[in-house]
């Protein structure tokens, strides 16, 4: 097999000239933004599996919570109000304890966010060598958008500021600590692990950014990768100042190399990364305050250059990374 | 684990008092019928896997076609106009040949039905004992409904006629023939196998039944099982005349026992089964003519009795069956 990633698969096999009565924008975005004729909705879907997106022994309540959270994060990136979701779940066997815990975590976030479970499908996972494949979860989430509104990855312009919500790198650092590859002081562990297990979709912030931000994405693949998606779709480049990137106390306790790796390449943060003209800075800070979500200006959009993103330390040196954002098919041989 | 089927899992773990701004009816139905405030839409989702819903070596073009067809069939059962779908696909490895064929079959039906692919997700299937789980496909399909309209499983009334579209039992008979358990004359095989590989969602018929039928479902689990869902949700029972059930020439060439098994318990037909007051009979026949889909009256809704469905042969004897509709978790020990 030739080297090829997830994005290449979608682009090569599932990208078509649009047709039909519902007009959509945002193919390749976090959400499809669709005008149904009656109104504008945002729709996103994600497939996750135990052993791929979750540790095989993950707490099912966390699995339920996070499975919905990552979809709500996509809606947040579009600025949509979550309204409904649909759940398909493949199970290796019926396990009432697992299902009850999974459902509790799922519905906790569903209620908190006003996003109702309106349908679904359950099936037995397929068998491999006499064993059933692990739990596989597919969620499609839908939300409302005001007519003519909605954030996509396209729209960043040279001169725009680049912003990020919350702190980045924690989920990746937590995974490294759980694997035993990295470590952190025991009293910092619970908060760090919670960032991996129960990410907070930035729903209110996303809505508050409508009309203020020029482009947005959520950080699922890593800050550089997801910013890269914005830059590519917008035809621009970016300069980031490393020391402005917001990181947690736990991450700051680690070596600079680990901080770089986690904050820039680590993913699974579900923070929003977005661009906005400098004239919107006041509105952005206000959006952060109103939504209770810290927002930080980390860099600037520039005219397109040969390099998509340059990250500099205070001494002006570029930050070099050994890894890149996660792609399920990147390391295919 | 206690004996419990797919419907019990949904009922026990994923059925909640509704909340949120979008009002839905049809939980437990083929589709959710949702009033978004701006308009009414129908949404359905299905998860399928090679080795569970498809033979492990199924032609990927057929897999793509059928994966969408079963979702469009759910929209047809609600009377909705298909507009958009979202695809999540888990792949054991990147296989460009498989993907190209799958996509071709999928998009053929998408274009024919005006249902656009507006988003999706791809992921690597999880590993089991060193092997990746087979292809897993989850589709969420959406369609338009006129305000206040939409067919559900609820609404059948005593005295209503029971109707079915097309012929039933072919897909099941085809599977039995492919397994080598049953056989059919070679010249009848292609048409029989096509019914299993490329089912025809009854989209135009479903829309034509709006305002004429009192309840509807598509036949995915088997005629008796899906009629059973209508009867249970409507609080009624039914009497079916076996000799009126429409079957193909291929099925008619088989023994009566096999005909009974395939037509009544066999599933995977994706025909519509629906009820309507006798006063609508003219409109139903017209709907069949306009949509180019044969429709047949096979029985009558009666007041609820201890038995959900009674199927009688012309001599008045009840038809007895050894099997029931398919349920992924029914045979769990």
mmCIF file of C-alpha atoms in Angstrom, chain A residues 1 4-6 8-10 12-14 16 18-22 24 32 34 36 38-39 41 43 45-47 49-50 52-53 83-84 86-91 93-96 99-100 102-103 106-107 110-111 114-118 120-126 128-129 131-134 136 138 140 142-144 328-329 332, chain B residues 1 4-6 8-10 12-14 16 18-22 24 32 34 36 38-39 41 43 45-47 49-50 52-53 83-84 86-91 93-96 99-100 102-103 106-107 110-111 114-118 120-126 128-129 131-134 136 138 140 142-144 328-329 332:
data_model
loop_
_atom_site.group_PDB
_atom_site.id
_atom_site.type_symbol
_atom_site.label_atom_id
_atom_site.label_comp_id
_atom_site.label_asym_id
_atom_site.label_seq_id
_atom_site.Cartn_x
_atom_site.Cartn_y
_atom_site.Cartn_z
ATOM 1 C CA UNK A 1 0.000 0.000 0.000
ATOM 2 C CA UNK A 4 -1.723 7.710 2.495
ATOM 3 C CA UNK A 5 -3.646 9.205 5.362
ATOM 4 C CA UNK A 6 -7.222 9.623 6.416
ATOM 5 C CA UNK A 8 -6.340 11.479 1.440
ATOM 6 C CA UNK A 9 -8.916 8.669 1.671
ATOM 7 C CA UNK A 10 -11.790 11.135 2.070
ATOM 8 C CA UNK A 12 -9.773 10.531 -3.095
ATOM 9 C CA UNK A 13 -12.824 8.342 -2.626
ATOM 10 C CA UNK A 14 -15.554 10.371 -0.969
ATOM 11 C CA UNK A 16 -17.877 14.608 -5.108
ATOM 12 C CA UNK A 18 -22.374 18.283 -4.723
ATOM 13 C CA UNK A 19 -25.899 17.649 -5.923
ATOM 14 C CA UNK A 20 -29.410 17.584 -4.521
ATOM 15 C CA UNK A 21 -31.740 20.046 -2.864
ATOM 16 C CA UNK A 22 -29.807 20.646 0.361
ATOM 17 C CA UNK A 24 -23.830 22.387 1.923
ATOM 18 C CA UNK A 32 -21.205 20.184 7.232
ATOM 19 C CA UNK A 34 -26.421 22.703 5.434
ATOM 20 C CA UNK A 36 -32.244 22.567 4.165
ATOM 21 C CA UNK A 38 -36.311 25.520 5.929
ATOM 22 C CA UNK A 39 -33.215 26.523 7.902
ATOM 23 C CA UNK A 41 -28.137 23.155 10.434
ATOM 24 C CA UNK A 43 -23.995 18.092 11.140
ATOM 25 C CA UNK A 45 -20.082 12.469 12.584
ATOM 26 C CA UNK A 46 -17.286 10.542 14.236
ATOM 27 C CA UNK A 47 -16.533 6.866 14.543
ATOM 28 C CA UNK A 49 -13.480 2.250 18.795
ATOM 29 C CA UNK A 50 -12.115 0.828 21.998
ATOM 30 C CA UNK A 52 -8.124 2.779 18.784
ATOM 31 C CA UNK A 53 -9.631 5.954 20.238
ATOM 32 C CA UNK A 83 -29.728 19.879 19.362
ATOM 33 C CA UNK A 84 -29.768 16.160 18.606
ATOM 34 C CA UNK A 86 -27.825 9.639 16.747
ATOM 35 C CA UNK A 87 -25.831 6.730 18.110
ATOM 36 C CA UNK A 88 -24.768 3.547 16.349
ATOM 37 C CA UNK A 89 -23.001 1.135 18.588
ATOM 38 C CA UNK A 90 -21.361 -2.185 17.761
ATOM 39 C CA UNK A 91 -20.906 -4.465 20.741
ATOM 40 C CA UNK A 93 -21.365 -9.040 23.484
ATOM 41 C CA UNK A 94 -24.185 -7.798 25.610
ATOM 42 C CA UNK A 95 -22.684 -6.466 28.845
ATOM 43 C CA UNK A 96 -25.312 -4.685 30.911
ATOM 44 C CA UNK A 99 -23.903 -0.394 28.719
ATOM 45 C CA UNK A 100 -25.343 1.218 31.856
ATOM 46 C CA UNK A 102 -21.601 4.077 28.945
ATOM 47 C CA UNK A 103 -25.153 5.376 28.761
ATOM 48 C CA UNK A 106 -23.230 9.814 27.404
ATOM 49 C CA UNK A 107 -26.493 11.147 28.762
ATOM 50 C CA UNK A 110 -26.296 15.156 26.487
ATOM 51 C CA UNK A 111 -28.427 16.752 29.192
ATOM 52 C CA UNK A 114 -29.302 20.137 25.594
ATOM 53 C CA UNK A 115 -28.426 17.647 22.850
ATOM 54 C CA UNK A 116 -31.045 14.890 22.796
ATOM 55 C CA UNK A 117 -30.492 11.275 21.726
ATOM 56 C CA UNK A 118 -33.133 10.907 19.014
ATOM 57 C CA UNK A 120 -29.735 4.911 16.853
ATOM 58 C CA UNK A 121 -28.775 1.406 15.965
ATOM 59 C CA UNK A 122 -27.115 -1.423 17.843
ATOM 60 C CA UNK A 123 -25.357 -4.356 16.273
ATOM 61 C CA UNK A 124 -22.948 -7.155 17.083
ATOM 62 C CA UNK A 125 -19.368 -6.344 16.123
ATOM 63 C CA UNK A 126 -17.851 -8.637 13.503
ATOM 64 C CA UNK A 128 -12.017 -11.795 13.855
ATOM 65 C CA UNK A 129 -10.250 -15.103 14.411
ATOM 66 C CA UNK A 131 -13.137 -13.068 18.722
ATOM 67 C CA UNK A 132 -15.594 -10.228 18.363
ATOM 68 C CA UNK A 133 -14.144 -6.811 17.569
ATOM 69 C CA UNK A 134 -14.330 -4.374 20.489
ATOM 70 C CA UNK A 136 -17.367 0.570 18.068
ATOM 71 C CA UNK A 138 -20.500 6.093 15.691
ATOM 72 C CA UNK A 140 -23.859 11.862 14.247
ATOM 73 C CA UNK A 142 -26.715 18.014 14.690
ATOM 74 C CA UNK A 143 -27.209 21.605 15.690
ATOM 75 C CA UNK A 144 -28.843 24.886 14.739
ATOM 76 C CA UNK A 328 -5.077 6.646 11.464
ATOM 77 C CA UNK A 329 -3.662 5.598 8.126
ATOM 78 C CA UNK A 332 0.278 2.176 6.754
ATOM 79 C CA UNK B 1 -25.728 -12.762 30.255
ATOM 80 C CA UNK B 4 -31.960 -10.065 25.430
ATOM 81 C CA UNK B 5 -32.209 -8.663 21.964
ATOM 82 C CA UNK B 6 -31.298 -5.495 20.149
ATOM 83 C CA UNK B 8 -34.271 -4.545 24.551
ATOM 84 C CA UNK B 9 -30.817 -2.919 24.581
ATOM 85 C CA UNK B 10 -32.163 0.283 23.010
ATOM 86 C CA UNK B 12 -33.218 -0.427 28.451
ATOM 87 C CA UNK B 13 -30.149 1.759 27.974
ATOM 88 C CA UNK B 14 -30.882 4.385 25.361
ATOM 89 C CA UNK B 16 -34.946 8.686 27.748
ATOM 90 C CA UNK B 18 -36.965 13.685 25.569
ATOM 91 C CA UNK B 19 -35.514 17.140 26.164
ATOM 92 C CA UNK B 20 -34.123 20.024 24.161
ATOM 93 C CA UNK B 21 -35.421 22.386 21.509
ATOM 94 C CA UNK B 22 -35.934 19.891 18.686
ATOM 95 C CA UNK B 24 -39.048 14.309 17.921
ATOM 96 C CA UNK B 32 -36.780 9.925 13.965
ATOM 97 C CA UNK B 34 -37.888 15.878 14.005
ATOM 98 C CA UNK B 36 -36.283 21.634 14.115
ATOM 99 C CA UNK B 38 -37.509 25.705 10.928
ATOM 100 C CA UNK B 39 -38.949 22.546 9.389
ATOM 101 C CA UNK B 41 -36.828 16.310 8.825
ATOM 102 C CA UNK B 43 -33.215 10.999 10.271
ATOM 103 C CA UNK B 45 -28.858 5.583 11.116
ATOM 104 C CA UNK B 46 -27.581 2.074 10.592
ATOM 105 C CA UNK B 47 -24.325 0.371 11.404
ATOM 106 C CA UNK B 49 -20.115 -4.726 9.162
ATOM 107 C CA UNK B 50 -18.568 -7.176 6.768
ATOM 108 C CA UNK B 52 -22.217 -9.590 10.081
ATOM 109 C CA UNK B 53 -24.447 -7.783 7.569
ATOM 110 C CA UNK B 83 -31.555 14.675 0.918
ATOM 111 C CA UNK B 84 -28.219 13.992 2.592
ATOM 112 C CA UNK B 86 -23.081 11.033 6.426
ATOM 113 C CA UNK B 87 -20.705 8.102 6.273
ATOM 114 C CA UNK B 88 -18.396 6.783 8.967
ATOM 115 C CA UNK B 89 -16.231 3.945 7.816
ATOM 116 C CA UNK B 90 -13.802 1.818 9.773
ATOM 117 C CA UNK B 91 -11.214 0.056 7.624
ATOM 118 C CA UNK B 93 -6.252 -1.372 6.144
ATOM 119 C CA UNK B 94 -6.150 1.003 3.244
ATOM 120 C CA UNK B 95 -7.227 -0.888 0.134
ATOM 121 C CA UNK B 96 -7.699 1.470 -2.804
ATOM 122 C CA UNK B 99 -12.561 1.794 -1.553
ATOM 123 C CA UNK B 100 -13.016 2.725 -5.209
ATOM 124 C CA UNK B 102 -17.378 0.692 -2.479
ATOM 125 C CA UNK B 103 -17.558 4.385 -3.334
ATOM 126 C CA UNK B 106 -22.540 4.031 -2.823
ATOM 127 C CA UNK B 107 -22.531 7.074 -5.081
ATOM 128 C CA UNK B 110 -26.776 8.472 -3.936
ATOM 129 C CA UNK B 111 -27.085 10.155 -7.328
ATOM 130 C CA UNK B 114 -30.690 12.740 -4.962
ATOM 131 C CA UNK B 115 -29.187 12.011 -1.551
ATOM 132 C CA UNK B 116 -25.819 13.793 -1.277
ATOM 133 C CA UNK B 117 -22.832 12.652 0.766
ATOM 134 C CA UNK B 118 -22.222 15.726 2.929
ATOM 135 C CA UNK B 120 -18.055 11.631 7.175
ATOM 136 C CA UNK B 121 -15.248 10.081 9.106
ATOM 137 C CA UNK B 122 -12.754 7.336 8.372
ATOM 138 C CA UNK B 123 -10.858 5.383 10.971
ATOM 139 C CA UNK B 124 -8.784 2.243 11.398
ATOM 140 C CA UNK B 125 -10.817 -0.648 12.787
ATOM 141 C CA UNK B 126 -9.607 -1.952 16.159
ATOM 142 C CA UNK B 128 -8.378 -8.278 17.765
ATOM 143 C CA UNK B 129 -5.720 -10.898 18.418
ATOM 144 C CA UNK B 131 -5.911 -8.793 13.264
ATOM 145 C CA UNK B 132 -7.896 -5.704 12.383
ATOM 146 C CA UNK B 133 -11.666 -6.001 12.551
ATOM 147 C CA UNK B 134 -13.338 -6.011 9.135
ATOM 148 C CA UNK B 136 -17.509 -1.329 9.536
ATOM 149 C CA UNK B 138 -22.188 3.595 9.754
ATOM 150 C CA UNK B 140 -26.831 8.534 8.982
ATOM 151 C CA UNK B 142 -31.618 12.604 6.403
ATOM 152 C CA UNK B 143 -34.639 13.700 4.443
ATOM 153 C CA UNK B 144 -37.397 16.290 4.170
ATOM 154 C CA UNK B 328 -28.191 -9.570 16.560
ATOM 155 C CA UNK B 329 -28.302 -10.300 20.250
ATOM 156 C CA UNK B 332 -26.574 -14.517 23.177
#
